[in-house]
XYZ file of C-alpha atoms in Angstrom:
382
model
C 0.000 0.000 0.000
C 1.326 2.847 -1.299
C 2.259 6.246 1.589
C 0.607 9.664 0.544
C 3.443 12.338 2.130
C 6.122 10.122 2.336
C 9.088 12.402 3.440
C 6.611 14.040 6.280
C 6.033 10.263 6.992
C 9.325 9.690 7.795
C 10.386 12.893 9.728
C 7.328 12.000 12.122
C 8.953 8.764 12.435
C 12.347 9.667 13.567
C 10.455 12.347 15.807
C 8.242 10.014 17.403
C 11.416 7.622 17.469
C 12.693 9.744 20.680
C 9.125 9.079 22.624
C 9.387 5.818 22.845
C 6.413 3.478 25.066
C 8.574 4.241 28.329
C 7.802 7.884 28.158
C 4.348 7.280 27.516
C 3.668 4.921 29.972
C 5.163 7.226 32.427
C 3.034 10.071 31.712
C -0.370 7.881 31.817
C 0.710 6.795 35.529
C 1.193 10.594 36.491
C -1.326 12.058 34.480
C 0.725 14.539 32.741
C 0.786 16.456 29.613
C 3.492 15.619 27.135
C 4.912 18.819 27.364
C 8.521 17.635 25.731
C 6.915 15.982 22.937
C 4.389 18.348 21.753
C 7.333 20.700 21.847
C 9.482 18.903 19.431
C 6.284 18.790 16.882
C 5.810 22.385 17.231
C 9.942 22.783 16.736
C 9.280 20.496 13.632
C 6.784 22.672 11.999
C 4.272 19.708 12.194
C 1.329 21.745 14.310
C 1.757 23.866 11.937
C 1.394 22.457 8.101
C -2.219 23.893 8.255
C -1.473 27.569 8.703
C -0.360 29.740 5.699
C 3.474 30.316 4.876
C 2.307 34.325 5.207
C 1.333 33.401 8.986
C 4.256 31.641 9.231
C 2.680 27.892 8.827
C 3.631 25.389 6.134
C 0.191 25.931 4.180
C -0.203 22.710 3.173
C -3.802 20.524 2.885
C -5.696 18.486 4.883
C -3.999 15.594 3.596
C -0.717 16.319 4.747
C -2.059 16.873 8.150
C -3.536 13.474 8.424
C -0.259 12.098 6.927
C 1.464 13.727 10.359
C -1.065 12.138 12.463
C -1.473 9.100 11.498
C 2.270 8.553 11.547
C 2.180 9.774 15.175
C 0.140 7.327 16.532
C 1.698 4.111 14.170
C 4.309 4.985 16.052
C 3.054 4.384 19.061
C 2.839 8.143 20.158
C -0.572 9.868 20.764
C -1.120 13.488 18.862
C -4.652 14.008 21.417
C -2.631 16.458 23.368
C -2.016 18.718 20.354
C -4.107 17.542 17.637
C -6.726 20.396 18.622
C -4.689 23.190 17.272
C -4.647 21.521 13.435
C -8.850 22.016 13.783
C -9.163 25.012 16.135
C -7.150 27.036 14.216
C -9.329 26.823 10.923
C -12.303 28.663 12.707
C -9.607 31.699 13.381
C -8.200 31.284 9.592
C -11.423 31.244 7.720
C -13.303 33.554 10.161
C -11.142 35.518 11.646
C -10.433 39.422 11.334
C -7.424 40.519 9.444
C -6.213 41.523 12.605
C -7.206 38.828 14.664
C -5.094 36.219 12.263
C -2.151 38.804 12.510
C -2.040 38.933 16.321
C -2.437 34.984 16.865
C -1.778 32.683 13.824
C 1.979 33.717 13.625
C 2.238 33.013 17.652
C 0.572 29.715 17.184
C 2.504 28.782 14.446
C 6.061 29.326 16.426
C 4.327 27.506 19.227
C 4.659 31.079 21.087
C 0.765 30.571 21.857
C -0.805 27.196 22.234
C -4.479 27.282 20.698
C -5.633 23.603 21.736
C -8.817 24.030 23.656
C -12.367 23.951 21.657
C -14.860 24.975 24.243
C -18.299 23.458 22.848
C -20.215 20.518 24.417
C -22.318 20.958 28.047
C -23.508 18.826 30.541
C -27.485 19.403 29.696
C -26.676 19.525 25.664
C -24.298 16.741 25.062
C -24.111 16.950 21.149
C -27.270 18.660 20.760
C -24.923 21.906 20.484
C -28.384 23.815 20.061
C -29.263 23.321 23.062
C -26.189 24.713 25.163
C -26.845 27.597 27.509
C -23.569 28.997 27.727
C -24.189 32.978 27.390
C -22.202 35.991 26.253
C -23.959 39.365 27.319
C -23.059 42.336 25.815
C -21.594 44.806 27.738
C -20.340 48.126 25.877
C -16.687 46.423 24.525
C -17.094 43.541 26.501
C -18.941 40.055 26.430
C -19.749 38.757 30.026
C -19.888 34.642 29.925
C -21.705 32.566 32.354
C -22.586 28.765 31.956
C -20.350 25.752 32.197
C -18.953 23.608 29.284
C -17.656 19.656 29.903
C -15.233 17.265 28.503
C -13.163 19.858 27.536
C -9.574 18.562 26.669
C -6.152 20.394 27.193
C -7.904 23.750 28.775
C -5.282 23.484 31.432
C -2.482 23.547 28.698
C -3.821 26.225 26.024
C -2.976 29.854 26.042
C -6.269 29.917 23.881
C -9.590 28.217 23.337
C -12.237 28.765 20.868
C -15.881 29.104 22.648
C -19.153 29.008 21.144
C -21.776 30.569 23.569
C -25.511 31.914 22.789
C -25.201 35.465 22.571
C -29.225 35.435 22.129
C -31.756 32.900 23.394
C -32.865 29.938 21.490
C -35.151 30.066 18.882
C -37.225 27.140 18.209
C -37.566 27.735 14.544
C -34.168 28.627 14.264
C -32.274 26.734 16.639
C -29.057 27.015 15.505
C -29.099 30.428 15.143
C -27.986 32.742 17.926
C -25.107 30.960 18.970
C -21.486 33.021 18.340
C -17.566 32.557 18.705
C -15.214 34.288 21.201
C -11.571 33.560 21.340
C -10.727 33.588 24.329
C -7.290 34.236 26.148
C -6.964 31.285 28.921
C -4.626 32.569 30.520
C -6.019 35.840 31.386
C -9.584 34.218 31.979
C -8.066 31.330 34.707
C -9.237 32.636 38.193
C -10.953 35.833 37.005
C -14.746 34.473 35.980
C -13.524 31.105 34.846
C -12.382 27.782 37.013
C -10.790 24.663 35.670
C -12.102 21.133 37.056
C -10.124 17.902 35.612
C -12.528 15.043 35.333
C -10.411 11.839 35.726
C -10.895 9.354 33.028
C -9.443 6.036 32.105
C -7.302 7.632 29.769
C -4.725 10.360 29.857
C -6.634 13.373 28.049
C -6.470 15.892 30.066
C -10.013 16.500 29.986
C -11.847 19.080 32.403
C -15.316 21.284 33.114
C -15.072 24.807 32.683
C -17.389 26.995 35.130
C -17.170 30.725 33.606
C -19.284 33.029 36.507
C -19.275 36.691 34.844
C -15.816 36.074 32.575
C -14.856 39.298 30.663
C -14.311 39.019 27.304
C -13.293 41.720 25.180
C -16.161 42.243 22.386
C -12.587 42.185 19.744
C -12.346 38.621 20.347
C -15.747 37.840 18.653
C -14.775 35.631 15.625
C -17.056 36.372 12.849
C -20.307 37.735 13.053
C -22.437 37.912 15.832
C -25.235 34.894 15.901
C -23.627 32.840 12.713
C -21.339 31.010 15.226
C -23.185 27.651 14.857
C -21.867 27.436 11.374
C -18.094 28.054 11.800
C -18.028 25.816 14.492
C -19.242 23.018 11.709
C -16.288 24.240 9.097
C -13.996 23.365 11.752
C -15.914 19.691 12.890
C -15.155 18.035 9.826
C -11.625 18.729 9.897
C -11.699 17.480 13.703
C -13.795 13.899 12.238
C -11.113 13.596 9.228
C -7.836 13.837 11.844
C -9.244 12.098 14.075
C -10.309 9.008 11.999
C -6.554 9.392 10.632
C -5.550 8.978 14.167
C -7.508 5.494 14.496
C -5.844 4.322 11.459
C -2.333 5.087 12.668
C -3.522 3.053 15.823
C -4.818 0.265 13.775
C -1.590 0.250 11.881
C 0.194 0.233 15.393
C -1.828 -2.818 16.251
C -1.928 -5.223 12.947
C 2.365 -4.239 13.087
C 2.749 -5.031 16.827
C 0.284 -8.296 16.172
C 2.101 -9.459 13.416
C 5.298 -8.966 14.644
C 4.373 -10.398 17.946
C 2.834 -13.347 15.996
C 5.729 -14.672 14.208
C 7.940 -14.334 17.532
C 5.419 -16.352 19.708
C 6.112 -19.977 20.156
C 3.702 -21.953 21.566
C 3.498 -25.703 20.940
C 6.683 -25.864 19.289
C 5.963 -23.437 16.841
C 5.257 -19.773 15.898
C 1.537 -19.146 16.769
C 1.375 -17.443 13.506
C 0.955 -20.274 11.665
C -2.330 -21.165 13.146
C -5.056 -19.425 10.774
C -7.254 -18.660 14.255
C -4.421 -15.865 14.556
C -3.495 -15.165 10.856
C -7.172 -14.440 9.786
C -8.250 -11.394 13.035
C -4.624 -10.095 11.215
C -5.777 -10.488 7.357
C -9.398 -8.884 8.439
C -7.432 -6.338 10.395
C -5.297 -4.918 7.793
C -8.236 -5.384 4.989
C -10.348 -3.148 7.143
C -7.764 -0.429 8.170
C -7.032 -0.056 4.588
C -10.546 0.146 3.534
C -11.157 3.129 5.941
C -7.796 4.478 5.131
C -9.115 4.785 1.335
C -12.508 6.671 2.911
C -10.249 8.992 4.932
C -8.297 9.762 1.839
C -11.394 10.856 -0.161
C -12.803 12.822 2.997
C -9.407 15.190 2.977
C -9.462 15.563 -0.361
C -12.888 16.814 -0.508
C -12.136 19.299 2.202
C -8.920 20.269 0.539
C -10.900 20.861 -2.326
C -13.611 22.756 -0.799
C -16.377 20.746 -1.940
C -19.243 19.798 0.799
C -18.120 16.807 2.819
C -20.255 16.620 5.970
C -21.018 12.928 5.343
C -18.078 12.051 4.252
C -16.308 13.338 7.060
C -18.886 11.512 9.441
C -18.297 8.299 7.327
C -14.275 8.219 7.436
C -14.393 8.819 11.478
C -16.651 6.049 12.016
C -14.856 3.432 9.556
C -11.550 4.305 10.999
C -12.439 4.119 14.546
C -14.471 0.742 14.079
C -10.852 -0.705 12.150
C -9.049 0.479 14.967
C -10.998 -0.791 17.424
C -10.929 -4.524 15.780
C -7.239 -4.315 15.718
C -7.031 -3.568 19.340
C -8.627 -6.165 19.872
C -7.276 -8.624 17.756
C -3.640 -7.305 19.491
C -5.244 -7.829 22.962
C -6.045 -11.550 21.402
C -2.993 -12.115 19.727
C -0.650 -11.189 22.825
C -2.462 -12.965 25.314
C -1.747 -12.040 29.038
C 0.947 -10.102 27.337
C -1.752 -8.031 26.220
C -2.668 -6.514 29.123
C 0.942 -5.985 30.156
C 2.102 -2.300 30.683
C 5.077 -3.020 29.160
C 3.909 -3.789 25.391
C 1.934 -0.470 25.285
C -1.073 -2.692 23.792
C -3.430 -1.808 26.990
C -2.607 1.888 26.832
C -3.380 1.879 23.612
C -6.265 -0.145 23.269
C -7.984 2.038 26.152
C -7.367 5.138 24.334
C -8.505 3.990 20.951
C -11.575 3.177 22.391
C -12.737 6.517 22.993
C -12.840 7.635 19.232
C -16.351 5.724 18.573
C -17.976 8.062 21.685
C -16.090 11.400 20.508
C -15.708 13.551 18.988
C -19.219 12.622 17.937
C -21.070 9.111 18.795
C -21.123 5.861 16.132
C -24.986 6.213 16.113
C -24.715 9.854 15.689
C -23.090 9.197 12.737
C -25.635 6.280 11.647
C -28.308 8.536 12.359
C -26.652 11.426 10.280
C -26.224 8.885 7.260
C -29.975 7.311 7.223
C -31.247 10.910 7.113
C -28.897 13.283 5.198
C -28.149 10.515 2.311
C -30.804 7.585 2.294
C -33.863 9.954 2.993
C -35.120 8.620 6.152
C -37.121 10.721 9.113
C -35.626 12.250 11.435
C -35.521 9.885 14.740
C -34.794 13.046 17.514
C-alpha cells in the first residue's frame, strides 16, 4: 500500500522515534501532559502544516495533516494532546479578522501561543450543540460569559480556546441560530470568571469542566459575526472527524504491526503461533479493514482540501476508521495474550485510548443517524 506524504512520513517517524512506550507509559501513571513531545512537533513545523506560509505555517492541505497524524500514533505516540490546534485554528483562519489572524496565527505557528482548547459541548446539551446555555452578554466592549462547558480537553495547557456561547436565546424555529464565537485568552480568563475542574478518566486526556461566573471578554475577540457562530463551528468539525479518523488508522496500523510482529515471535506448541489461521485471519481482516477506511479517509481530505461539501463524508471516514481500529485492538489484545494486558507492550494503553474515538468527537450512532437521514432519505428519529 502505497504512503501519501512520504518524506513528512518519515520525519514524524524519527520524531516520534525519541518518545518511545517508556515515556508514555510514564506520563499515563502521572497524568501529565506531554509537554517535551508536543514541543518537538511544534519545533518540527508539524502543528503547523495547516497555517499559511504568510502566517508563518507550512500551508499545506488536509492531507498532509492526516499524513502527520497518522504517523504519530503508528508509532506508538498519541497526537490528542495537540491535535486540537490543526482544527481550532481553521475557525480563526477562515473567520477571523485581518487583525485577529495577525495577532495569533503567527504566535501559534512558532508555538509562542498554544491554541488547543475547543470549548463546545455541556452537561445538559451533550451533542445537541443547540441546546447549550452557555451565554455571552453584551456589555459596551465587553462580552460577560456565564454557563459551564464539559469534557473539555487540554484547557489546562492552552494559552487559547475557541468558545461558542448563545449570545441570544434559542429560537425554536431557528435553533441554531444565535449561537457566536469568542476567542478567548486562557490565561487571562483562569481565576478571574472562569475555574478549571479535571474530570479523571481512564485515559490520559487531560479533559476538564469549565465553570465561567461573569468572565470578561473583550467584544474584539468575537470571531465572525455575531449569531452565525453555529456554522463556523461546523467548518472546523469536519476537519476534527477527518484527523481524528486518521488517528484510528495510525492506531490500527500500530496494532496489525505489533500483532504481526508479535505473531511470528510467539512460540507456543513448538511453533510460531502465527501459523495457526485462528491468529493469521483477526490479522488479514485487520489490515483489509484499516485499509478500507484508510481509502474513505483519503477521499474525505481531499474533498475538504478541495472545498467541496463533505459533511457525510467526514462523518463516514471517522466512524470506519475508529471501528478498524478498534478490531485491531482487539485482535492485538487476542494475539498477545496475558501479554496483552501488560504495561510493558503499550497494547493496553493503547487499546484504552482507541476506544474513545467511537464516543467522541461525535457518537457511532450519531453518525448512523446522520447517514440514514442526510443521504438515504429517512425521518428524522430526535
Amino acid at each position: 500500500m502505497s504512503e501519501t506524504f512520504p518524506e513528512i512520513r518519515e520525519a514524524v517517524r524519527k520524531l516520534c522515534a525519541r518518545f518511545p512506550g517508556a515515556y508514555w507509559r510514564e506520563l499515563d501513571r502521572e497524568r501529565a501532559y506531554p509537554t517535551a513531545f508536543v514541543q518537538a512537533l511544534t519545533e518540527g513545523g508539524f502543528l503547523s502544516v495547516l497555517i499559511p506560509e504568510a502566517y508563518g505555517g507550512s500551508g499545506l492541505g488536509l492531507g498532509a495533516a492526516t499524513a502527520v497524524l497518522e504517523e504519530i500514533h503508528r508509532s506508538g505516540c498519541n497526537g490528542a494532546a495537540c491535535h486540537a490546534q490543526m482544527y481550532t485554528m481553521g475557525t480563526l483562519l477562515r473567520h477571523g479578522s485581518p487583525a485577529q489572524k495577525e495577532a495569533y496565527l503567527p504566535k501559534v505557528a512558532t508555538g509562542e501561543l498554544r491554541l488547543q482548547a475547543f470549548g463546545v459541548t455541556e452537561p445538559d446539551a451533550g451533542t445537541d450543540t443547540t441546546r447549550i446555555t452557555t451565554f455571552a452578554r453584551r456589555d459596551g466592549d465587553r462580552y460577560i460569559v456565564n454557563g459551564r462547558k464539559i469534557w473539555i480537553s487540554r484547557a489546562e495547557h492552552s494559552d487559547l480556546m475557541v468558545l461558542l456561547c448563545r449570545t441570544s436565546p434559542r429560537d425554536e424555529a431557528r435553533t441554531s441560530a444565535g449561537m457566536s464565537v469568542l476567542l478567548v485568552d486562557m490565561r487571562r480568563a483562569r481565576g478571574n470568571g472562569l475555574t478549571i475542574n479535571p474530570v479523571r478518566t481512564m485515559l490520559n486526556h487531560a479533559t476538564t469542566e469549565l465553570v465561567f461566573d461573569d468572565l470578561e471578554v473583550p467584544a474584539e475577540n468575537l470571531l465572525g459575526e455575531e449569531g452565525k457562530g453555529f456554522r463556523y463551528i461546523l467548518d472546523g468539525m469536519n476537519a476534527e472527524r477527518i484527523l481524528i479518523a486518521a488517528e484510528c488508522i495510525g492506531d490500527a496500523r500500530f496494532f496489525i504491526d505489533r500483532a504481526s510482529q508479535y505473531a511470528k515471535d510467539r512460540v507456543v506448541f513448538g511453533r510460531p503461533i502465527g501459523e495457526n489461521q485462528g491468529v493469521q485471519f483477526p490479522l488479514a481482516r485487520a489490515y483489509v479493514q484499516m485499509t478500507s477506511a484508510s481509502l474513505v479517509v483519503d477521499h474525505a481530505a481531499a474533498l475538504f482540501e478541495a472545498g467541496q461539501p463533505c459533511g457525510t463524508e467526514a462523518n463516514m471516514a471517522k466512524l470506519v476508521a475508529s471501528e478498524a481500529s478498534w478490531f485491531a485492538a482487539d485482535m492485538a489484545i487476542q494475539t498477545h495474550g496475558g501479554f496483552g494486558f501488560a504495561e510493558e507492550y503499550d497494547i493496553e494503553r493503547k487499546f484504552r485510548e482507541t476506544r474513545l474515538y467511537q464516543v467522541a468527537p461525535i457518537s457511532t450512532n450519531l453518525i448512523l443517524s446522520h447517514v440514514a437521514t442526510h443521504v438515504l432519505g429517512q425521518p428524522k428519529s430526535f
